[in-house]
PDB file of C-alpha atoms and ligand atoms in Angstrom:
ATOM      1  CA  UNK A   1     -52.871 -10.103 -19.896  1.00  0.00           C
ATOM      2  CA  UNK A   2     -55.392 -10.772 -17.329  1.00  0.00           C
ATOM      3  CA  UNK A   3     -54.872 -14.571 -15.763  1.00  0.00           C
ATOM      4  CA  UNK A   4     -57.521 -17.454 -15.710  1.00  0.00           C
ATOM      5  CA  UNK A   5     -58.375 -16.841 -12.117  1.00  0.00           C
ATOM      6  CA  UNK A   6     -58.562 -12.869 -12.562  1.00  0.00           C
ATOM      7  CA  UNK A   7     -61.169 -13.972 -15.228  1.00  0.00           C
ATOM      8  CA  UNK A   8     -62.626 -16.186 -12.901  1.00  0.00           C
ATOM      9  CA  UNK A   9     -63.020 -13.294 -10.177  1.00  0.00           C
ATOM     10  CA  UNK A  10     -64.205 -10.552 -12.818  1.00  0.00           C
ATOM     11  CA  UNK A  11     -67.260 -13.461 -13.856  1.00  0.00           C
ATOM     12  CA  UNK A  12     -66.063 -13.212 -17.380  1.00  0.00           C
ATOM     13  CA  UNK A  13     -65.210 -17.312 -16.953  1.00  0.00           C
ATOM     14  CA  UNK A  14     -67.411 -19.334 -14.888  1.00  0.00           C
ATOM     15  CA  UNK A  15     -66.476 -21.152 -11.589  1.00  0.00           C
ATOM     16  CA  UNK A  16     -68.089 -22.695  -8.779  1.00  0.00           C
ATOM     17  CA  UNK A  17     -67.741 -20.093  -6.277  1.00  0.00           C
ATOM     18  CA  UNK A  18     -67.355 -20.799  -2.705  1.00  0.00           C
ATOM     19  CA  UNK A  19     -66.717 -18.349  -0.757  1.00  0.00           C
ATOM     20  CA  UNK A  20     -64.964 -14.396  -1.375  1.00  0.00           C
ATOM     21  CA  UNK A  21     -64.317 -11.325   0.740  1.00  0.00           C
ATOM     22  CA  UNK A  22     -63.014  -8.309  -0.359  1.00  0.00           C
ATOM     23  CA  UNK A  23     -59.511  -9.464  -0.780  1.00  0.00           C
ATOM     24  CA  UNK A  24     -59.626 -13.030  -1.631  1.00  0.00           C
ATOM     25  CA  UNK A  25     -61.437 -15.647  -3.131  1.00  0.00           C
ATOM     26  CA  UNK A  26     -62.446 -19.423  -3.262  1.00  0.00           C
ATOM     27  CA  UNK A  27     -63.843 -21.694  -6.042  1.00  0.00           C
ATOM     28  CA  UNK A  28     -63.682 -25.681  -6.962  1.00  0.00           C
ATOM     29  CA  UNK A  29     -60.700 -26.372  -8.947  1.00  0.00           C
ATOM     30  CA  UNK A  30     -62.095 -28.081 -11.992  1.00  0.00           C
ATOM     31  CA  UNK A  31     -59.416 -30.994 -11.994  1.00  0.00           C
ATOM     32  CA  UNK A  32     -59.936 -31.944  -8.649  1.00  0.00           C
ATOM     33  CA  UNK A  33     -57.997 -34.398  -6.545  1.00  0.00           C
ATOM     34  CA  UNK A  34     -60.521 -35.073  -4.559  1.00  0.00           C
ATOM     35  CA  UNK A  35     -64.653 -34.015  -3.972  1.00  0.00           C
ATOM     36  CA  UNK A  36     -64.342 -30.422  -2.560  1.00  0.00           C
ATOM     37  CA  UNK A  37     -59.961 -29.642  -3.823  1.00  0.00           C
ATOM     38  CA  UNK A  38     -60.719 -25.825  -3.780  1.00  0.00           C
ATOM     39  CA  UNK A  39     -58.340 -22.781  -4.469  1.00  0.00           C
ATOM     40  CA  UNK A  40     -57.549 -20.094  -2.498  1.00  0.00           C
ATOM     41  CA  UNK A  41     -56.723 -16.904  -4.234  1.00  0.00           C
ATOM     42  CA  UNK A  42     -55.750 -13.007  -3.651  1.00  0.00           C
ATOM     43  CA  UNK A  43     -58.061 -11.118  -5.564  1.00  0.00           C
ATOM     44  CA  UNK A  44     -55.045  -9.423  -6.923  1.00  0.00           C
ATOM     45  CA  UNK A  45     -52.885 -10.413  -9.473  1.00  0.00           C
ATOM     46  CA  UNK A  46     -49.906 -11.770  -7.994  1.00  0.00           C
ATOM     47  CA  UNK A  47     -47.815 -14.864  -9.478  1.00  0.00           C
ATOM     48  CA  UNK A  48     -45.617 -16.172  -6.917  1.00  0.00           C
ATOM     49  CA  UNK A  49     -47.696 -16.598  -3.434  1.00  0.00           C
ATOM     50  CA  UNK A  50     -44.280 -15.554  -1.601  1.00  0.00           C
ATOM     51  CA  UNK A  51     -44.098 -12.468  -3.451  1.00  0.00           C
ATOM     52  CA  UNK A  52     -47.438 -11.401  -1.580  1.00  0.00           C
ATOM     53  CA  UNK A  53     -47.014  -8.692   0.899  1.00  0.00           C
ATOM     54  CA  UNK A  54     -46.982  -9.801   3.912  1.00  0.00           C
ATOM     55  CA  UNK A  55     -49.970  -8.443   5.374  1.00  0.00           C
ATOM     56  CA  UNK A  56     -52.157  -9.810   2.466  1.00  0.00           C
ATOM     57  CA  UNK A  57     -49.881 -13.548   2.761  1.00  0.00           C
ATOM     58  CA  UNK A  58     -51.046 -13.530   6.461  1.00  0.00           C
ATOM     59  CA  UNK A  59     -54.658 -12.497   5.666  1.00  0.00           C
ATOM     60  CA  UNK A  60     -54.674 -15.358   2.555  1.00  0.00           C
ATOM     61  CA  UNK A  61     -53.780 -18.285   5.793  1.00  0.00           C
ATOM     62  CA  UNK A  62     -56.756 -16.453   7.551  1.00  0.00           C
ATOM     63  CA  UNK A  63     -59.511 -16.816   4.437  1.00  0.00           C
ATOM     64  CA  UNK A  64     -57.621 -20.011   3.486  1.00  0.00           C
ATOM     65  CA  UNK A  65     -58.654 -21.901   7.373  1.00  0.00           C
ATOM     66  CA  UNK A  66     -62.444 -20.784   7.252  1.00  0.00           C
ATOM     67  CA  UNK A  67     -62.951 -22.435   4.194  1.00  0.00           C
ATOM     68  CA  UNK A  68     -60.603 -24.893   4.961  1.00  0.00           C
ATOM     69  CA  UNK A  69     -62.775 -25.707   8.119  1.00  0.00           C
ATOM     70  CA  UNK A  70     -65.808 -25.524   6.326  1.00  0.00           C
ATOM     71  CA  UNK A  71     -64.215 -28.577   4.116  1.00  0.00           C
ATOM     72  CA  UNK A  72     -63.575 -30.164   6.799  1.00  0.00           C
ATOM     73  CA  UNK A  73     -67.200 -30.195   7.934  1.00  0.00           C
ATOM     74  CA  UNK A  74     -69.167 -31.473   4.767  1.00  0.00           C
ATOM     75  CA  UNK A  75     -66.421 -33.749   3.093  1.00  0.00           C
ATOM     76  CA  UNK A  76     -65.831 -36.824   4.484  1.00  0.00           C
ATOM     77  CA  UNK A  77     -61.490 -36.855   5.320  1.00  0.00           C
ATOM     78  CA  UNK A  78     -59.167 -36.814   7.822  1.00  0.00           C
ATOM     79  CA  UNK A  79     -57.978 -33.613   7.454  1.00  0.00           C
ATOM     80  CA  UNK A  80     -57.352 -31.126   5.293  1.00  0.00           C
ATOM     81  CA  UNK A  81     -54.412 -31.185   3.131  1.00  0.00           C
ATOM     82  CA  UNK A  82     -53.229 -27.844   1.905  1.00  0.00           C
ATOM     83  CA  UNK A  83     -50.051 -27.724  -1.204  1.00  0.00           C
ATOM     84  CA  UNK A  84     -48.576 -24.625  -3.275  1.00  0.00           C
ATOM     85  CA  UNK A  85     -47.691 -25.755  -6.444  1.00  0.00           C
ATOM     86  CA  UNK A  86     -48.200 -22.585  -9.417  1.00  0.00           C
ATOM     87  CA  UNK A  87     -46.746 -24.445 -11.653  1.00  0.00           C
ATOM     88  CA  UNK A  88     -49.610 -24.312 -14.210  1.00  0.00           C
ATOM     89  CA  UNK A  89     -51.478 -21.035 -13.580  1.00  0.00           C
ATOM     90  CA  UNK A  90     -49.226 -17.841 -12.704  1.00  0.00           C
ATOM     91  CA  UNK A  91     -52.030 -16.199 -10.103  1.00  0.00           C
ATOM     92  CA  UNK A  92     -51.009 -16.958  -6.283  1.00  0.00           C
ATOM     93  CA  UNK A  93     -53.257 -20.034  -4.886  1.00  0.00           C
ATOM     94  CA  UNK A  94     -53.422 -22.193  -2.281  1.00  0.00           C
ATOM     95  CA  UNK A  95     -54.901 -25.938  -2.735  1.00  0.00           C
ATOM     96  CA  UNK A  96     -57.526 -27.296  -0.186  1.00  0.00           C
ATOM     97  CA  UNK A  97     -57.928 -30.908  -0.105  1.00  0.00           C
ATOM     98  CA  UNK A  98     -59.637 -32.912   1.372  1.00  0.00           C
ATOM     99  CA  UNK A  99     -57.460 -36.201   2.368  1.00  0.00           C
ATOM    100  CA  UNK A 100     -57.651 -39.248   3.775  1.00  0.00           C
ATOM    101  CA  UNK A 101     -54.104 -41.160   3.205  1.00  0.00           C
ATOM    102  CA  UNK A 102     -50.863 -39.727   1.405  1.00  0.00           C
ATOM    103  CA  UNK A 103     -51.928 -41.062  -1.578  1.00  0.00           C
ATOM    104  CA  UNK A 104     -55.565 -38.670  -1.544  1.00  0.00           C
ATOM    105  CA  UNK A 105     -52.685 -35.724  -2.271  1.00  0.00           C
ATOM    106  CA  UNK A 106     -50.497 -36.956  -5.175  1.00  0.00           C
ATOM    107  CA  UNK A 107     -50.912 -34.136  -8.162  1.00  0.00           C
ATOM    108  CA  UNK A 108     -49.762 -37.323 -10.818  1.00  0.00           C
ATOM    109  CA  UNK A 109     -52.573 -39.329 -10.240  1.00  0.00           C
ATOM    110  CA  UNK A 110     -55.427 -38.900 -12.691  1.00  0.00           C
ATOM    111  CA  UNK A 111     -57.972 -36.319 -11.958  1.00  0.00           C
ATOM    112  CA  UNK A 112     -61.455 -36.556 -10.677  1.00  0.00           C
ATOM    113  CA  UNK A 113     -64.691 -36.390 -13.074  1.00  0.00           C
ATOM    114  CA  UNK A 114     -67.598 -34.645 -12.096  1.00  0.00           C
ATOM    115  CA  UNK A 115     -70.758 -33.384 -13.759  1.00  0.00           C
ATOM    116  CA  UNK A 116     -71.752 -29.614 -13.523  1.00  0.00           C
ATOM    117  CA  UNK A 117     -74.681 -30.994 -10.838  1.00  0.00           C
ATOM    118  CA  UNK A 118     -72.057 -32.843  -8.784  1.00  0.00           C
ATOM    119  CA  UNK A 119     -69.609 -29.776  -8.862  1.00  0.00           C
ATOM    120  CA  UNK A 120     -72.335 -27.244  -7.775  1.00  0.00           C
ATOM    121  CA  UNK A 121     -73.860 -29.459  -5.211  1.00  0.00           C
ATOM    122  CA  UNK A 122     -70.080 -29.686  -3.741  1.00  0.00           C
ATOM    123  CA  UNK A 123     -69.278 -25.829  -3.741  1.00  0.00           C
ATOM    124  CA  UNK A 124     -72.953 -25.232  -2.553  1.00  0.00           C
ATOM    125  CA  UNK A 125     -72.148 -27.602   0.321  1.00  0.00           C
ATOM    126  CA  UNK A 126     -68.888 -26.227   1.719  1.00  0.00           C
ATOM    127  CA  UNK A 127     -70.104 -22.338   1.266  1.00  0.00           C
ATOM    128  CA  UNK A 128     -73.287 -23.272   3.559  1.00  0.00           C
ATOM    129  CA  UNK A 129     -70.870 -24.681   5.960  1.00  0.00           C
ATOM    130  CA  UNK A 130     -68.793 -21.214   6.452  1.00  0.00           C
ATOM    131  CA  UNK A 131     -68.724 -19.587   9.763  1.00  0.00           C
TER     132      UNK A 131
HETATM  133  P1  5GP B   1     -50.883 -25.237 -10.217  1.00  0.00           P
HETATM  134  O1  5GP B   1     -50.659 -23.887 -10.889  1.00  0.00           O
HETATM  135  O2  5GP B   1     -51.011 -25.111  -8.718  1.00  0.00           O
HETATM  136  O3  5GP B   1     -49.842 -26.234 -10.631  1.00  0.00           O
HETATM  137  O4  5GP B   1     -52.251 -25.803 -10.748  1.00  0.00           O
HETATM  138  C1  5GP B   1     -53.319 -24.968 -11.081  1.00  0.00           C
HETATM  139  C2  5GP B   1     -54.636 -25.601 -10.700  1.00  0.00           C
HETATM  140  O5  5GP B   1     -55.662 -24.778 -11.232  1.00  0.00           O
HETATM  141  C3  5GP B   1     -54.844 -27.012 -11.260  1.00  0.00           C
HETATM  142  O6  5GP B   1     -55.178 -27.891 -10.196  1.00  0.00           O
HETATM  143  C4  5GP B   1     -55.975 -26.844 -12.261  1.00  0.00           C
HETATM  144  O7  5GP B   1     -56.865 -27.935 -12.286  1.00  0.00           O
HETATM  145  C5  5GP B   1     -56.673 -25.587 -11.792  1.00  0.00           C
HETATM  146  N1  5GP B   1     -57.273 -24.835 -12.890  1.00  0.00           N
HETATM  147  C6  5GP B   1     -56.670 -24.469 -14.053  1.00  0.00           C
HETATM  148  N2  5GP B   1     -57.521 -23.771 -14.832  1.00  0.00           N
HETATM  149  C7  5GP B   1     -58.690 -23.690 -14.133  1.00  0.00           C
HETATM  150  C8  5GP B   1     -59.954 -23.091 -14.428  1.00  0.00           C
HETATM  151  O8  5GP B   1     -60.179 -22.484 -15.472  1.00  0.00           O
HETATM  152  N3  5GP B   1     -60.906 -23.218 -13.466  1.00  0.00           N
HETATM  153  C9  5GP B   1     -60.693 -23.871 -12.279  1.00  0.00           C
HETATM  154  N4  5GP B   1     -61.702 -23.919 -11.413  1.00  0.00           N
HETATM  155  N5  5GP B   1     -59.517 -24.451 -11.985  1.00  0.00           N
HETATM  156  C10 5GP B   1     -58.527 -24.366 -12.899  1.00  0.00           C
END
């Protein structure tokens, strides 16, 4: 069965899209951490991101640091803080978030709210902002 992000890529289940290339793509997560906690993912279906082959592991890093420094433009932090976690959705991703202290990256803490407005202004920000 097809995963929640492979649904998200096909369109069948909306997302706030951010950026996507042939091989990989980026959307807000919709539990966010923080304004502008995007995913990174491989446009194929792969559940462990160290079972990628390597070429398309090395080309994920690639993708992941243009939107990554497009974050880093629009959102106010210190830096970008990236985590691997797959512990809830078995498609290969890679977390962008925007942090300013230790705490800003802490997956227990309670997620962020935002309204549909908020989360489209937010992925229509960062996508403007990708070289
Ligand atoms: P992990 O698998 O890394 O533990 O967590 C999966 C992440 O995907 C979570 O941060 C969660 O909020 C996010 N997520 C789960 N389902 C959806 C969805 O349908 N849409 C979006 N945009 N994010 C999702």
């Amino acid at each position: 069965m097809a995963t929640i992000f492979s649904k998200i890529i096909a369109g069948e289940i909306p997302s706030y899209r951010i950026h996507e290339d042939e091989r990989y793509f980026a959307f807000l997560d919709i539990n966010p951490l923080a304004e502008g906690h995007t995913l990174v993912i491989p446009k194929v279906e792969t559940d462990y991101l160290f079972d990628l082959e390597d070429d398309l592991l090395a080309g994920m890093t690639v993708f992941a640091k243009k939107v990554a420094l497009a974050i880093d433009q629009v959102m106010v932090c210190k830096r970008v803080g990236v985590a691997v976690l797959g512990l809830e959705v078995p498609h290969a991703h890679i977390h962008l978030i925007p942090i300013n202290n230790l705490h800003d990256i802490e997956f227990s803490r309670p997620k962020l709210k935002f309204s549909e407005e908020e989360f489209r202004a937010t992925a229509a920000k960062i996508s403007a902002a990708i070289q």
